[in-house]
XYZ file of C-alpha atoms in Angstrom:
316
model
C -44.579 32.914 33.083
C -43.888 29.493 35.934
C -46.678 27.317 33.854
C -45.367 28.620 30.413
C -41.662 27.358 31.772
C -42.924 23.875 32.934
C -44.405 23.702 29.425
C -41.145 24.257 27.934
C -39.412 22.109 30.242
C -42.026 19.435 29.032
C -41.454 19.702 25.403
C -37.662 19.686 26.340
C -38.058 16.472 27.931
C -40.223 14.753 25.197
C -37.689 15.902 22.725
C -35.013 14.124 23.938
C -36.840 11.399 25.050
C -37.877 11.085 21.109
C -34.278 11.886 20.356
C -33.026 8.697 22.714
C -35.560 6.690 20.606
C -35.059 6.817 17.245
C -31.258 6.440 18.360
C -31.700 3.400 20.139
C -34.115 1.558 17.269
C -31.232 2.765 14.651
C -28.467 1.397 16.593
C -30.736 -2.316 17.044
C -31.579 -2.312 13.312
C -28.241 -1.971 12.086
C -26.565 -4.549 15.122
C -25.359 -7.531 13.702
C -27.028 -10.798 14.965
C -23.888 -13.276 16.663
C -23.749 -15.716 13.796
C -23.032 -13.114 11.643
C -19.735 -12.806 12.844
C -16.719 -14.632 11.587
C -13.508 -16.215 13.185
C -11.570 -13.084 12.083
C -13.834 -10.871 14.311
C -15.719 -8.965 11.224
C -19.304 -8.920 10.611
C -21.443 -7.325 8.172
C -23.891 -4.532 8.736
C -26.249 -3.386 6.135
C -26.720 0.364 6.186
C -29.678 1.895 3.147
C -28.932 -1.134 1.162
C -25.078 -0.859 1.223
C -23.240 -3.862 2.678
C -20.287 -2.811 5.098
C -17.127 -4.934 6.682
C -16.869 -3.618 10.543
C -14.605 -5.045 13.146
C -15.537 -5.658 16.364
C -14.874 -2.746 18.756
C -12.137 -5.208 20.202
C -10.646 -7.994 19.057
C -7.696 -10.416 20.503
C -5.477 -11.057 17.409
C -3.583 -14.238 17.217
C 0.135 -13.951 17.559
C 1.820 -15.247 14.627
C 3.172 -18.798 14.388
C 6.204 -18.025 13.590
C 8.109 -14.670 12.801
C 11.558 -13.234 12.490
C 13.883 -10.050 12.349
C 16.857 -9.307 9.637
C 16.366 -13.102 9.057
C 16.939 -13.973 12.435
C 14.063 -16.242 14.218
C 11.673 -14.800 16.830
C 12.042 -17.391 19.550
C 7.819 -17.281 19.962
C 8.437 -20.774 21.473
C 9.251 -18.801 25.025
C 6.072 -17.543 26.758
C 7.112 -14.426 27.784
C 8.594 -13.854 24.662
C 5.400 -14.889 23.224
C 3.390 -12.379 25.396
C 5.720 -9.398 25.161
C 5.173 -9.679 21.360
C 1.478 -9.969 22.050
C 1.541 -6.985 24.218
C 3.192 -4.608 21.195
C 0.762 -5.933 18.643
C -2.745 -5.455 20.630
C -1.328 -1.768 21.313
C -0.255 -1.008 17.780
C -3.569 -2.571 16.520
C -6.051 -0.144 18.799
C -3.760 3.276 17.926
C -5.832 3.234 15.018
C -4.944 6.591 13.383
C -1.370 6.636 14.526
C -0.802 3.378 13.171
C -2.891 4.749 10.169
C -0.494 7.795 9.599
C 2.900 5.015 10.126
C 1.354 2.953 6.838
C 0.764 6.295 4.804
C 4.037 8.431 5.890
C 5.894 5.016 5.661
C 4.649 4.894 1.858
C 6.391 7.635 1.221
C 9.831 7.057 3.010
C 10.110 3.719 2.638
C 12.038 3.678 -1.331
C 14.711 5.917 -0.503
C 15.452 4.447 2.850
C 15.184 1.228 1.634
C 18.128 2.067 -1.085
C 20.125 3.755 1.585
C 19.907 0.514 3.650
C 21.144 -2.070 1.108
C 23.700 0.347 0.177
C 25.093 -0.421 3.513
C 24.253 -3.830 3.049
C 21.800 -3.328 6.180
C 18.806 -5.695 6.252
C 16.212 -4.013 5.409
C 13.926 -4.925 8.551
C 15.820 -2.211 9.818
C 13.320 0.667 7.865
C 10.686 0.366 10.432
C 12.891 1.514 13.689
C 12.202 5.049 12.593
C 8.334 3.964 12.402
C 8.965 3.509 16.251
C 11.668 5.939 16.911
C 9.794 8.844 16.037
C 6.820 8.302 13.755
C 8.486 9.032 10.616
C 8.095 13.364 12.317
C 10.653 15.344 12.495
C 10.501 15.502 17.045
C 12.840 16.245 19.945
C 12.931 13.733 22.976
C 13.225 14.618 26.219
C 16.644 13.903 25.855
C 17.253 15.905 22.655
C 17.574 13.257 20.312
C 16.641 14.940 17.071
C 14.739 13.448 13.534
C 13.523 10.526 11.923
C 16.224 8.446 13.678
C 16.147 10.516 17.087
C 19.902 11.113 16.937
C 21.781 12.951 19.855
C 24.303 16.055 19.150
C 27.321 14.037 20.166
C 26.424 10.497 18.230
C 25.629 13.062 14.876
C 28.735 14.778 15.306
C 30.553 11.355 15.246
C 28.273 9.909 12.357
C 29.278 13.263 10.408
C 26.231 14.646 10.095
C 26.927 18.441 10.334
C 24.513 20.463 13.145
C 25.379 24.160 14.013
C 22.934 27.168 14.352
C 21.940 27.019 10.793
C 22.308 23.795 9.629
C 21.433 20.688 11.179
C 21.352 17.204 9.063
C 19.741 15.163 11.799
C 16.655 16.880 10.509
C 17.178 15.381 6.962
C 15.524 12.184 6.798
C 17.876 10.742 4.235
C 21.138 12.161 5.637
C 20.115 10.864 8.913
C 19.561 7.418 8.146
C 23.172 7.213 6.223
C 24.014 8.122 9.827
C 21.977 5.607 11.351
C 23.631 3.122 8.991
C 26.912 4.165 10.069
C 26.155 3.118 13.406
C 24.661 -0.491 12.725
C 27.661 -1.151 10.971
C 29.908 -0.528 13.602
C 27.119 -2.625 15.948
C 26.805 -5.218 14.074
C 30.859 -5.706 14.093
C 30.942 -5.663 18.073
C 27.427 -8.160 18.302
C 27.425 -10.041 14.504
C 23.640 -10.371 15.438
C 20.773 -7.655 14.016
C 18.668 -8.484 16.922
C 21.459 -7.135 19.598
C 22.068 -4.482 16.977
C 18.634 -3.054 16.857
C 19.001 -2.939 21.018
C 21.356 -1.224 21.014
C 20.333 1.226 18.731
C 17.581 1.907 21.947
C 20.567 1.383 24.605
C 23.897 1.765 23.306
C 26.306 -0.907 22.618
C 28.070 -0.118 25.599
C 24.858 -0.517 27.613
C 24.004 -4.376 25.653
C 27.556 -5.240 25.975
C 27.324 -5.267 29.949
C 23.960 -6.955 30.035
C 25.044 -9.698 28.286
C 28.265 -10.018 30.067
C 26.755 -9.396 33.925
C 23.841 -12.010 32.636
C 25.967 -14.514 31.205
C 23.834 -14.966 28.403
C 24.137 -13.998 24.789
C 20.513 -13.323 23.433
C 18.584 -10.331 23.584
C 15.594 -12.959 24.275
C 17.600 -13.819 27.164
C 17.782 -10.743 28.535
C 16.293 -9.097 31.624
C 16.440 -5.482 30.824
C 15.017 -2.122 31.948
C 11.282 -1.486 31.022
C 11.934 0.537 27.289
C 14.830 -1.574 25.810
C 12.835 -4.846 27.170
C 9.993 -3.485 24.766
C 12.154 -1.854 21.758
C 12.266 -4.936 19.602
C 8.771 -6.331 20.210
C 7.228 -2.912 18.970
C 10.189 -3.153 16.006
C 8.050 -6.473 15.599
C 4.773 -5.579 15.763
C 4.563 -2.550 13.703
C 6.442 -4.926 11.092
C 3.992 -7.329 11.087
C 0.991 -4.701 10.490
C 2.628 -3.027 7.823
C 3.070 -6.066 6.279
C -0.162 -7.412 6.597
C -2.702 -4.626 7.399
C -5.346 -6.122 6.533
C -5.246 -8.845 8.989
C -5.393 -6.352 11.293
C -8.124 -4.319 10.816
C -6.206 -1.714 8.774
C -8.094 -1.050 5.261
C -6.190 2.073 3.280
C -6.975 2.529 -0.169
C -4.038 3.011 -2.451
C -4.476 6.343 -3.201
C -4.968 7.253 0.608
C -0.886 6.447 0.921
C 1.673 9.786 1.014
C 3.124 9.398 -2.085
C 7.211 10.765 -2.845
C 6.895 14.704 -3.993
C 8.518 15.107 -7.331
C 11.641 17.297 -6.679
C 14.444 19.126 -8.578
C 17.720 19.856 -6.673
C 19.848 23.163 -6.634
C 23.629 23.451 -5.566
C 24.475 26.220 -3.448
C 28.057 27.585 -2.741
C 27.468 30.746 -1.849
C 26.087 32.495 1.438
C 21.900 32.786 1.162
C 21.374 36.253 3.210
C 17.190 35.384 2.537
C 15.986 32.223 2.035
C 12.338 33.416 1.846
C 13.747 35.485 -1.529
C 15.703 32.245 -2.204
C 12.217 30.868 -2.541
C 10.463 32.803 -4.318
C 13.586 33.569 -7.091
C 13.330 29.865 -7.307
C 9.231 29.432 -8.187
C 7.972 28.260 -4.612
C 7.847 29.755 -1.556
C 9.527 29.589 2.119
C 7.050 26.969 3.430
C 7.515 24.602 1.045
C 11.632 25.193 1.102
C 11.396 24.141 4.699
C 8.932 21.389 4.264
C 11.717 19.567 1.546
C 14.479 21.142 3.828
C 13.848 20.970 7.295
C 17.975 20.546 8.070
C 17.632 24.234 7.454
C 17.406 25.749 10.860
C 17.180 29.513 10.198
C 15.943 31.758 7.273
C 19.734 31.946 6.256
C 22.297 29.649 4.707
C 26.248 30.562 5.647
C 28.177 28.911 3.073
C 32.105 28.405 4.150
C 34.610 28.597 1.058
C 34.777 25.066 -0.392
C 31.398 24.078 0.880
C 27.973 23.617 -0.921
C 24.876 22.257 0.276
C 21.870 21.005 -1.832
C 18.560 21.970 -1.423
C 15.247 20.549 -3.043
C 12.957 22.648 -4.376
C 9.032 21.501 -5.663
C 9.589 20.188 -9.345
């Protein structure tokens, strides 16, 4: 019995040695030579007759020579400004799956968000705020801010969103965009500067106003701020730069992999719906898809007050 166990162990060890040797050989045989690596950090590897471009596992990417946000120049000649942008670029470049999904989701939502921003005369660059606020997901923060634009209950009510047990329009990406635009307009009226407006979305108008007064400066880039607000605008700048130049930063996403807008039809509801499951089935869909396209419906019923109506999206 002991001999059999020893033989079995010996064969297992031999198998592992052979497997390790094979893997090492395969890695060595496909490893690129240094002279095949380009200045862009890309090398060519041949697999079974096919040549594929591969990025090095870690590359220090160039910070753009110039950048702007909402038409306002970023002072990259200031060393700490340059370094703060560099940090956020590197972080987002190596949050591979997260950044890929941001770009995919943005393709679905940006066309409609851009229309709303234009309607309110808000610069198009503000479409990048919900990417860093929520990853374009209907999440809830530890402070109970909700939705793509991370709106607090008090703020949502002030910005004309309905927030009840059955209906919470903070979960509606487009209505939340409208509400955010109202805030951004008010903030611009106060500061007259879009970069400060973006920062105020994180810290609040009062907080940014006090910081400017206390430190006797008039620019976001000259303020000493808490870590979150200090990073905030640079996170927007970084995701904007990567989303607009994905290949430059190693993101190759086939057009067919991008998420598309889904065709919908809309039903005006002016009477109480006691059972949204039955409602969905009666309109040729199911409860899952009803909730997917109407996340603002928070219960399985919808109480409609006299004179009120709701627009419910149904897959067409």
